[in-house]
Coordinates of C-alpha atoms in Angstrom, one line a residue:
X1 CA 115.0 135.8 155.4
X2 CA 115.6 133.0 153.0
X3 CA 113.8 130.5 154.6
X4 CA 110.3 132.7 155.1
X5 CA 111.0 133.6 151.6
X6 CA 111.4 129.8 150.8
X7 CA 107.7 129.2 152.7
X8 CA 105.8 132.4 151.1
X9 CA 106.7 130.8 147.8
X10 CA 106.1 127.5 148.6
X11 CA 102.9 128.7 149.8
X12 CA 102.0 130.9 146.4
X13 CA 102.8 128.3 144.4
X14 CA 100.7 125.9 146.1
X15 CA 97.7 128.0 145.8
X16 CA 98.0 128.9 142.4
X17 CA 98.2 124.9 141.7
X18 CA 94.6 124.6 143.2
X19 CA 93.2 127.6 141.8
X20 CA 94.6 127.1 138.4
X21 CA 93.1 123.8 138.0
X22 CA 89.6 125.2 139.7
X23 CA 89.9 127.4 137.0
X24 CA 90.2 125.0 134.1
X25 CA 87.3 122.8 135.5
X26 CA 85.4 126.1 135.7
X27 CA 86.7 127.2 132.3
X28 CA 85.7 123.9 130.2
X29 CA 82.1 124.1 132.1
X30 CA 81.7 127.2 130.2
X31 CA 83.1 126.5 127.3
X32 CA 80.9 123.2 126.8
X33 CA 77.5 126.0 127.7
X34 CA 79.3 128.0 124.5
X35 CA 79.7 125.3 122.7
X36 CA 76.2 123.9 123.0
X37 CA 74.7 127.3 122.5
X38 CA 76.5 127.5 119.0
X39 CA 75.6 124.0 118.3
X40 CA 72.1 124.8 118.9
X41 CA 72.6 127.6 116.4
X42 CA 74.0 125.7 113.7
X43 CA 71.2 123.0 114.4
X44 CA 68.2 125.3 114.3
X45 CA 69.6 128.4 112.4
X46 CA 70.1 131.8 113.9
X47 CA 67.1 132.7 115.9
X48 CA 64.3 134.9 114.9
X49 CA 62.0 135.8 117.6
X50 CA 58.7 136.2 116.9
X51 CA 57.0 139.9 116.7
X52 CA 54.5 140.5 119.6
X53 CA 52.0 141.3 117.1
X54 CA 52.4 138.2 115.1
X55 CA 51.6 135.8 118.0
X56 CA 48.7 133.0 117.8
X57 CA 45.4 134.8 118.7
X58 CA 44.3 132.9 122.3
X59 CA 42.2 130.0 122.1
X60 CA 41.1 129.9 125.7
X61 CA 39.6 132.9 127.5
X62 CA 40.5 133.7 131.0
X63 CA 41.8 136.5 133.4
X64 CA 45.2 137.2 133.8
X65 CA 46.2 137.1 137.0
X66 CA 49.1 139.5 138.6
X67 CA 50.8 138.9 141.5
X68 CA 53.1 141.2 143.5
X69 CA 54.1 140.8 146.6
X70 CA 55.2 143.7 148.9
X71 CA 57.4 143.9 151.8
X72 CA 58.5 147.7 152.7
X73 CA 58.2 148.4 149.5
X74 CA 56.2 152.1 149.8
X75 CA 59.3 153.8 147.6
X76 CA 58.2 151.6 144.8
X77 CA 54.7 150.6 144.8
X78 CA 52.7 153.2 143.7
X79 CA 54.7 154.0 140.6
X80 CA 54.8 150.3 140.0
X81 CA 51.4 149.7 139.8
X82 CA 50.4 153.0 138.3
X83 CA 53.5 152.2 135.7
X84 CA 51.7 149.1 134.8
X85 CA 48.1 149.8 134.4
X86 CA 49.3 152.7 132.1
X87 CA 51.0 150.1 129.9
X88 CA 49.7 146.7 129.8
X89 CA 47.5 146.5 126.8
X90 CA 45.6 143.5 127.7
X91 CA 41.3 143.5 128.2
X92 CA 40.9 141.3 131.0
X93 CA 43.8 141.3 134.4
X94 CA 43.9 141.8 137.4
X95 CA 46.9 142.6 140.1
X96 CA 46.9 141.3 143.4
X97 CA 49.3 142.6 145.6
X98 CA 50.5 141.0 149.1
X99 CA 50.5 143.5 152.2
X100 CA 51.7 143.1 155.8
X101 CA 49.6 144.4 158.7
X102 CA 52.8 146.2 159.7
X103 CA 53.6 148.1 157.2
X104 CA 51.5 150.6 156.5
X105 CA 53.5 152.8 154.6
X106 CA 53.5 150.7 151.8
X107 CA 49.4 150.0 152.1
X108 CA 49.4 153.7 151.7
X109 CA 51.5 154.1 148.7
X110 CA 49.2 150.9 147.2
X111 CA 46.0 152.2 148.6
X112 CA 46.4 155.4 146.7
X113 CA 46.3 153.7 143.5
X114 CA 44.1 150.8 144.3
X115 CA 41.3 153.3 144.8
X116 CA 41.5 154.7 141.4
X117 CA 41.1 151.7 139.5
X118 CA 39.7 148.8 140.6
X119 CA 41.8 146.2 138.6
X120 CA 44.3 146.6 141.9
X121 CA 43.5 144.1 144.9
X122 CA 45.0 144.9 148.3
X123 CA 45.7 141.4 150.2
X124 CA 46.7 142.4 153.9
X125 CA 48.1 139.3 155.7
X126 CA 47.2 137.7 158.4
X127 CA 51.0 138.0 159.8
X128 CA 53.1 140.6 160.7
X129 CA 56.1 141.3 158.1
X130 CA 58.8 140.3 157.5
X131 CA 57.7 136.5 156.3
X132 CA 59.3 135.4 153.3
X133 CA 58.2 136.4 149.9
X134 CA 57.2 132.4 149.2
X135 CA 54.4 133.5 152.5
X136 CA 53.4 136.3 150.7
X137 CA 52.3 134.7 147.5
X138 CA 50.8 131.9 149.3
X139 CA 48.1 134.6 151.1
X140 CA 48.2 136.0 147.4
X141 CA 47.1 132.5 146.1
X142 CA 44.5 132.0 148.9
X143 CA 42.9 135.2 148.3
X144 CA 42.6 134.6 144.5
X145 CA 41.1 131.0 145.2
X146 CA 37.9 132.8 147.2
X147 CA 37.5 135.9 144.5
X148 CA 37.3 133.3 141.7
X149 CA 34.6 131.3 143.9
X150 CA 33.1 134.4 145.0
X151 CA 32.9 136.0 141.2
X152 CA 32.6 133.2 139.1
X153 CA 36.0 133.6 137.0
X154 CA 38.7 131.7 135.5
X155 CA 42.3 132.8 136.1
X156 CA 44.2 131.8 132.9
X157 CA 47.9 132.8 133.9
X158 CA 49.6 133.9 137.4
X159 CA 52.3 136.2 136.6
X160 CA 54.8 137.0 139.2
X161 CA 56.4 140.6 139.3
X162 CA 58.5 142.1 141.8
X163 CA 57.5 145.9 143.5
X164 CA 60.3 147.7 141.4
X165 CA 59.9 145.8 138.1
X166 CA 59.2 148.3 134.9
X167 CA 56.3 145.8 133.0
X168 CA 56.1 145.8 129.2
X169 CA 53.2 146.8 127.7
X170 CA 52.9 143.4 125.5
X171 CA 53.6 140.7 128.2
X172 CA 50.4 140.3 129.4
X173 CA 49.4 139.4 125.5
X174 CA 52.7 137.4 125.3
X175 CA 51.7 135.3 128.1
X176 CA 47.9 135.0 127.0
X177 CA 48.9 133.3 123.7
X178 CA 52.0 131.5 125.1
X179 CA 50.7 129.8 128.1
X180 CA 47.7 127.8 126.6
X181 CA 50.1 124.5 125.8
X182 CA 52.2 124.8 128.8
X183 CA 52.7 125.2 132.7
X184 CA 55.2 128.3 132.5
X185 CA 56.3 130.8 130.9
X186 CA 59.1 132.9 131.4
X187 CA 60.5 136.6 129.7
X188 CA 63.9 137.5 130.1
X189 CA 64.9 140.2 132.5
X190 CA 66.8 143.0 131.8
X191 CA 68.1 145.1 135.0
X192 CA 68.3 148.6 134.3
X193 CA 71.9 150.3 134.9
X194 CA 71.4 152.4 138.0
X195 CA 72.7 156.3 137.2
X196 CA 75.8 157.0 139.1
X197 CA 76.5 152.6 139.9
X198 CA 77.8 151.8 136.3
X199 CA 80.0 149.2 137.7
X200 CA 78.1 147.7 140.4
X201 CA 74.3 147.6 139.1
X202 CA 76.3 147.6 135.7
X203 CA 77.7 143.7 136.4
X204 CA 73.7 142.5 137.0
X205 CA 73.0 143.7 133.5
X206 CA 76.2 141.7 132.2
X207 CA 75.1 138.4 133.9
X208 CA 71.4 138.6 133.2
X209 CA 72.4 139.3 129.4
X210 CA 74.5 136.3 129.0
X211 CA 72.0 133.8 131.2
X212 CA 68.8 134.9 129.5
X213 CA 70.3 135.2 126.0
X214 CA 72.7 132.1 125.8
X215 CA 72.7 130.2 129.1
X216 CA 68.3 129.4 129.6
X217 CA 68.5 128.6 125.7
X218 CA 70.9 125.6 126.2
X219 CA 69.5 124.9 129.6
X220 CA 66.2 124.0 128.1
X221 CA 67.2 122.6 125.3
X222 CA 69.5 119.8 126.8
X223 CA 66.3 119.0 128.6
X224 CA 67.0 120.6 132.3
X225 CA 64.2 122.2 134.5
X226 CA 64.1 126.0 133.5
X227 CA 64.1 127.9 137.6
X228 CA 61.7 130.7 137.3
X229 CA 63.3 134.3 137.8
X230 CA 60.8 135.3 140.2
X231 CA 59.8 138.1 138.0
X232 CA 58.4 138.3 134.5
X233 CA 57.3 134.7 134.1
X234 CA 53.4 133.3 134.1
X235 CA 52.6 130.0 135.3
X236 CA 49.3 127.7 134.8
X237 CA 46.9 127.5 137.8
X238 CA 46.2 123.9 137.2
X239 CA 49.9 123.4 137.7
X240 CA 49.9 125.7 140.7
X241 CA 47.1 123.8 142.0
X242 CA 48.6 120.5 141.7
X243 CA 51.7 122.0 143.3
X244 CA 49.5 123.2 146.4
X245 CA 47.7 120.0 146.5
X246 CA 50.6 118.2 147.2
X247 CA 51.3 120.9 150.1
X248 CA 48.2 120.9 152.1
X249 CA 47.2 123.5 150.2
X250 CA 49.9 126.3 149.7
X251 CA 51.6 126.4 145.7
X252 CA 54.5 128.0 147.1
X253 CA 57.2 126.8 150.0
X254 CA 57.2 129.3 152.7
X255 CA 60.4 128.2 154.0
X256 CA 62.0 128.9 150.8
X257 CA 65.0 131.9 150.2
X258 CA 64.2 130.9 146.6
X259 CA 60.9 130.0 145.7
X260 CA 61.1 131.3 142.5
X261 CA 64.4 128.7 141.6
X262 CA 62.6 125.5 143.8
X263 CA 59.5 125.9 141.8
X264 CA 61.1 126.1 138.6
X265 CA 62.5 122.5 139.5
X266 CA 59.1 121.2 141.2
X267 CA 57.6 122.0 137.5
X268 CA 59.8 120.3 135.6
X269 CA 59.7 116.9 138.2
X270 CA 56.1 117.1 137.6
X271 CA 56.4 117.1 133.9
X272 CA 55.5 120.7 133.3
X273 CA 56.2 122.0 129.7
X274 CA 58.0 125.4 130.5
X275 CA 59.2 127.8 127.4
X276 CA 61.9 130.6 127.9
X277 CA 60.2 133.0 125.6
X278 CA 62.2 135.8 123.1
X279 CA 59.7 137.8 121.9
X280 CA 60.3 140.8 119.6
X281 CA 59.1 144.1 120.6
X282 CA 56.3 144.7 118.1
X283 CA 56.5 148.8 117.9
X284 CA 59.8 149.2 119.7
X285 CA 62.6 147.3 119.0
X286 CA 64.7 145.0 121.3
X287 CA 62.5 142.2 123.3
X288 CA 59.8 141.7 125.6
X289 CA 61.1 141.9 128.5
X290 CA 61.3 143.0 132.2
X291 CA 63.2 145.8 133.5
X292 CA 64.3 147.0 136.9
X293 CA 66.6 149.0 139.0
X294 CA 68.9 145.6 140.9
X295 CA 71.1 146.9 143.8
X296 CA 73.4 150.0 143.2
X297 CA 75.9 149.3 146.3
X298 CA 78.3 146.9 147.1
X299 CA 76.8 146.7 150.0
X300 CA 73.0 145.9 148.6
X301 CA 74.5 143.9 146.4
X302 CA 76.9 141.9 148.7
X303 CA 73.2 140.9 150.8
X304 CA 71.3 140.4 147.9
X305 CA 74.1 137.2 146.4
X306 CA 74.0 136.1 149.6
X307 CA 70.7 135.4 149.4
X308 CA 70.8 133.7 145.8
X309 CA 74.1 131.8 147.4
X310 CA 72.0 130.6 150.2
X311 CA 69.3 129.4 148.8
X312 CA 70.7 128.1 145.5
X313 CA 73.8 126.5 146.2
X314 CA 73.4 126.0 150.1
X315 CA 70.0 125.5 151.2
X316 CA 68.8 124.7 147.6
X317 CA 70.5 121.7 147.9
X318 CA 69.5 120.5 150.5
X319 CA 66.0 120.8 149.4
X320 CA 65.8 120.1 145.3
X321 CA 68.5 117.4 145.6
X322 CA 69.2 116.0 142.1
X323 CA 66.7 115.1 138.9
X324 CA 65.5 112.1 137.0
X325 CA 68.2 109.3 137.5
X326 CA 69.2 109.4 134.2
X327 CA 68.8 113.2 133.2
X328 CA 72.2 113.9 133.1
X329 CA 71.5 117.7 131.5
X330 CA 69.6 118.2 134.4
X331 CA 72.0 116.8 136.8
X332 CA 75.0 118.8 135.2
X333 CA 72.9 122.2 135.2
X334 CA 72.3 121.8 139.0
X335 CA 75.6 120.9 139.7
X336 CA 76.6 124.6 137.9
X337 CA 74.1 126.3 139.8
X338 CA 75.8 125.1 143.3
X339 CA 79.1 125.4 142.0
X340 CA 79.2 129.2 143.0
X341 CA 80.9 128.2 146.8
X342 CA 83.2 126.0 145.2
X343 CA 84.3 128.0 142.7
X344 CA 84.7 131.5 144.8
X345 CA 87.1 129.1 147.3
X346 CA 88.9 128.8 143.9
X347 CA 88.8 132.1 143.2
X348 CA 89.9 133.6 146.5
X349 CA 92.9 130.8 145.9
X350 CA 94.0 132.6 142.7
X351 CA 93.4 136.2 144.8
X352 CA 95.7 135.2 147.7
X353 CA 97.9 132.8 145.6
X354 CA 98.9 136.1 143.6
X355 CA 99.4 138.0 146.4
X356 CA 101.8 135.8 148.1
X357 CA 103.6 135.4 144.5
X358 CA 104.3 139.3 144.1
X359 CA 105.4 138.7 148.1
X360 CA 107.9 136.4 147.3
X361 CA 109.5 138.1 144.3
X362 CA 109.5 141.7 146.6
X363 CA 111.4 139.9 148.4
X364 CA 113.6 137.7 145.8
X365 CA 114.6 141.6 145.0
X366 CA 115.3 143.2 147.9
X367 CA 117.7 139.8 149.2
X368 CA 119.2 140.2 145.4
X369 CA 118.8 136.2 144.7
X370 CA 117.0 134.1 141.7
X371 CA 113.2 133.4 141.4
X372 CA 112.5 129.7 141.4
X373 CA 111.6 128.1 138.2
X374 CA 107.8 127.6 137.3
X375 CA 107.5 124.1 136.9
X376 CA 106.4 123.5 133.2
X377 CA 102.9 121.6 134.1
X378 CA 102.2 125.1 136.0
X379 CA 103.0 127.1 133.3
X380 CA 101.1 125.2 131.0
X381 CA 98.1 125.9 133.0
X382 CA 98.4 129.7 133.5
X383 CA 98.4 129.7 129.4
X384 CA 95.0 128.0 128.8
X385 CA 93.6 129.6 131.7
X386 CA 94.5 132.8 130.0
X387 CA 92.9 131.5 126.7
X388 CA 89.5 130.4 128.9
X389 CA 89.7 134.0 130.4
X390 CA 89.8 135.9 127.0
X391 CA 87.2 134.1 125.8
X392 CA 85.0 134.2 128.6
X393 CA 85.7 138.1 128.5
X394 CA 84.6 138.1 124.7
X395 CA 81.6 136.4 125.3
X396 CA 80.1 138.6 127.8
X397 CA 80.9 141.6 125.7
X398 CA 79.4 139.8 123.0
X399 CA 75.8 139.1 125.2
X400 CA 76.2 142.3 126.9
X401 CA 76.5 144.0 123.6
X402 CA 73.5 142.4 122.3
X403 CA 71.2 143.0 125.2
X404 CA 72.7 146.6 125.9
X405 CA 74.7 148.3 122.8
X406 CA 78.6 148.0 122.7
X407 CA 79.4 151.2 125.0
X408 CA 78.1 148.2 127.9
X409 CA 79.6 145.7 126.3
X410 CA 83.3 147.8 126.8
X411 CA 82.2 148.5 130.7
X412 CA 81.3 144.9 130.9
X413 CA 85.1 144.2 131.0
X414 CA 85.7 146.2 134.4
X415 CA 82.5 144.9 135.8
X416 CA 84.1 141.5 135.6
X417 CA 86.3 141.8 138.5
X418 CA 83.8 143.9 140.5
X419 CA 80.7 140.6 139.8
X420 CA 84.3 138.6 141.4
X421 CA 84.6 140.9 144.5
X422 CA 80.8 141.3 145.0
X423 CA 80.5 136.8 145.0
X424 CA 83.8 136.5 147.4
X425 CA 82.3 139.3 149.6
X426 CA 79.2 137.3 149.7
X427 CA 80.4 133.7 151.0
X428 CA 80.9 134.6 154.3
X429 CA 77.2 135.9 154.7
X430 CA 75.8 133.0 152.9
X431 CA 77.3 130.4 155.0
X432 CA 76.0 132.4 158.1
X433 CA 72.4 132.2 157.2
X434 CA 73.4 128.7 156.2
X435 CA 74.1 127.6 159.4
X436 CA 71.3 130.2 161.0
X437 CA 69.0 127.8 158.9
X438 CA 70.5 124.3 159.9
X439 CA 70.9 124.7 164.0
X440 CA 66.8 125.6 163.1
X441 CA 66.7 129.2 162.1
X442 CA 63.9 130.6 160.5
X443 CA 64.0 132.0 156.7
X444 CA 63.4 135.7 156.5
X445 CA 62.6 138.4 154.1
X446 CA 66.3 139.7 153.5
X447 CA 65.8 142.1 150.9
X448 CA 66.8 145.1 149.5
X449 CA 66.0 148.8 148.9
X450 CA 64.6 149.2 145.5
X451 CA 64.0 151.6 143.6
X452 CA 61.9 152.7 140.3
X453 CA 63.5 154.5 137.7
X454 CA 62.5 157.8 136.3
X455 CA 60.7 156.3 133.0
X456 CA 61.5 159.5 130.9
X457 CA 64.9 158.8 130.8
X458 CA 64.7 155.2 129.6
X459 CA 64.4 154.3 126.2

């Protein structure tokens, strides 16, 4: 008995070496993004956004230009659509939405609103579904290229929107004034706490609030390439059509899991001015901003981080390699957006490192002999560990509170460990499709049910 207790705690302490100094690395990382952010602050003075209303009239005329792709999506579409050509206030768009052959359910749900108002365009693909949704806006792309031939028109802006986003009414004019002097644009998004899934759609809401408030801020200001958000975010077609020239033709990579993070990057390389826009609400309060429902369900959500995993930290690596040779903001930002493997290895360290620990003293008490010392060095860690914890926690209240009032900001504290489980339950799914995709897999449409919140209840 003394002996496997000997091992056990060997073993514990072991692990919680490792993972304690993961931690710290991971810790300081975020501390420097903190750091910067109030740095930034200090620099430039606390940050007023703009009012909607206030913005630079347009120079340049042109159409805006929607596009939403669909991929059994018939739970979502029509109130989508119908959703946003109640409240864009805007004279001149138009929404093109992607379609597969196969799916008719969701040509239905489409149809029936195409038909009332002509400002929707039905694209039906050549290819049966599921493609991926890089595929999708590629036949969206094409399509746009022979209506402007055919009609004579100039697209000013493509904005990308998902099939379950909630638009706001003064994007479109947000995006019209913004995009003249540059090749992107994005809006924050804000995900929408599913009724009933506080905790699990809850933790989206915590991480969006703290990336789109604090972490896109520094990231652009330090000079890295801003990745799109696949949503809510309007991008120049001269810049699109360079993209595609350089791709026999197609803007977007259809072998992508992340199109919306690659060409982020690809704009950057290219020189592409890209602003991460705050925008006060002119009539409302809050921001301009898009909304949505993000997965309610471990389950949903375990698939859907997989897929970020993949194709960010895996697969995105593969493809985007590193920056500029000497852009070392954009060479430390990529090497935090792959560090998510790394750091849930870490994490599942400290998990099973604590586990084997309370083993070993279970046992120290039922044999009735002395715990083993913690060695100083050891203990030292655990306390600034605990520090970088405390603060980490305080400064995702602190976002989430912003974004969401403080009665999130309190529930962010349990969604914390449930964001943990939902990552560590996704590494074992990413590094399948991983490996699906290197032995010559192809990429697929893994997505999720969506769904579009009833808009009476939401403020």
């Amino acid at each position: 008995m003394g002996e496997i207790t000997a091992v056990i705690e060997v073993v514990a302490r072991e692990l919680l070496l490792f993972a304690a100094a993961g931690l710290l690395i991971g810790g300081l990382d975020d501390l420097l993004v903190d750091l910067l952010y109030f740095a930034r602050r200090i620099i430039k003075g606390p940050a007023t956004p703009i009012r909607s209303y206030a913005l630079p009239r347009p120079v340049r005329s042109g159409r805006i230009i929607v596009f939403t792709p669909a991929w059994d999506e018939s739970a979502v579409i029509g109130a989508m659509l119908s959703t946003a050509l109640g409240r864009f206030r805007h004279p001149d768009y138009r929404i093109y939405v992607g379609l597969y052959p196969n799916d008719p359910a969701t040509i239905l749900a489409a149809a029936d609103v195409a038909e009332r108002d002509d400002r929707i365009r039905l694209v039906i693909g050549s290819r049966d579904g599921p493609t991926t949704k890089a595929d999708c806006l590629n036949t969206l792309w094409h399509a746009l290229q022979r209506d402007m031939a055919a009609e004579d028109f100039q697209a000013k802006a493509i904005v990308l929107h998902d099939a379950e986003d909630v638009v706001h009414p003064d994007e479109l004019t947000v995006f019209d004034s913004l995009i003249e002097e540059r090749a992107v644009v994005q809006l924050p998004v804000l995900p929408l706490v599913v009724p009933g899934s506080r905790l699990v759609s809850g933790h989206y809401a915590d991480e969006f609030a703290e990336s789109h408030i604090k972490q896109l801020v520094v990231r652009t200001w330090i000079g890295a390439g801003m990745p799109l958000a696949g949503t809510g975010c309007a991008i120049s077609p001269a810049m699109l059509g360079r993209i595609a020239a350089s791709r026999g033709g197609d803007p977007f990579d259809a072998t992508s899991l992340t199109e919306d993070y690659e060409l982020g990057l690809r704009i950057a390389e290219l020189g592409g001015q890209g602003l991460f826009a705050r925008v006060a609400d002119g009539t409302r309060g809050g921001v301009v901003a898009v909304r949505a429902y993000f997965p309610a369900t471990l389950l949903a959500a375990v698939r859907q981080k997989a897929r970020w995993m993949t194709g960010i930290a895996l697969i995105g690596w593969d493809r985007t390699g590193w920056g500029r040779a000497l852009a070392m903001g954009d060479h430390w930002w990529r090497l935090r957006d792959r560090r998510g493997p790394i750091a849930m290895l870490v994490l599942a360290a400290a998990y099973l490192g604590m586990f084997t620990d309370a083993l070993a003293i279970a046992l120290h008490w039922i044999a009735n002999t002395p715990l083993s010392p913690v060695h100083p060095g050891l203990r030292m860690l655990f306390g600034i560990n605990a520090l970088l914890l405390l603060w980490r926690l305080a400064v995702r209240m602190t976002f989430t509170g912003r974004a969401y009032g403080w009665r999130e900001a309190l529930w962010s504290l349990p969604r914390f460990i449930i964001g943990n489980f939902v990552a560590l339950a996704a590494i074992p799914r990413a590094l399948i499709r991983y490996i699906h995709v290197l032995r010559g897999g192809v990429a697929a449409w893994d997505k999720t049910s969506h769904h579009f919140p009833d808009l009476s209840t939401q403020s």
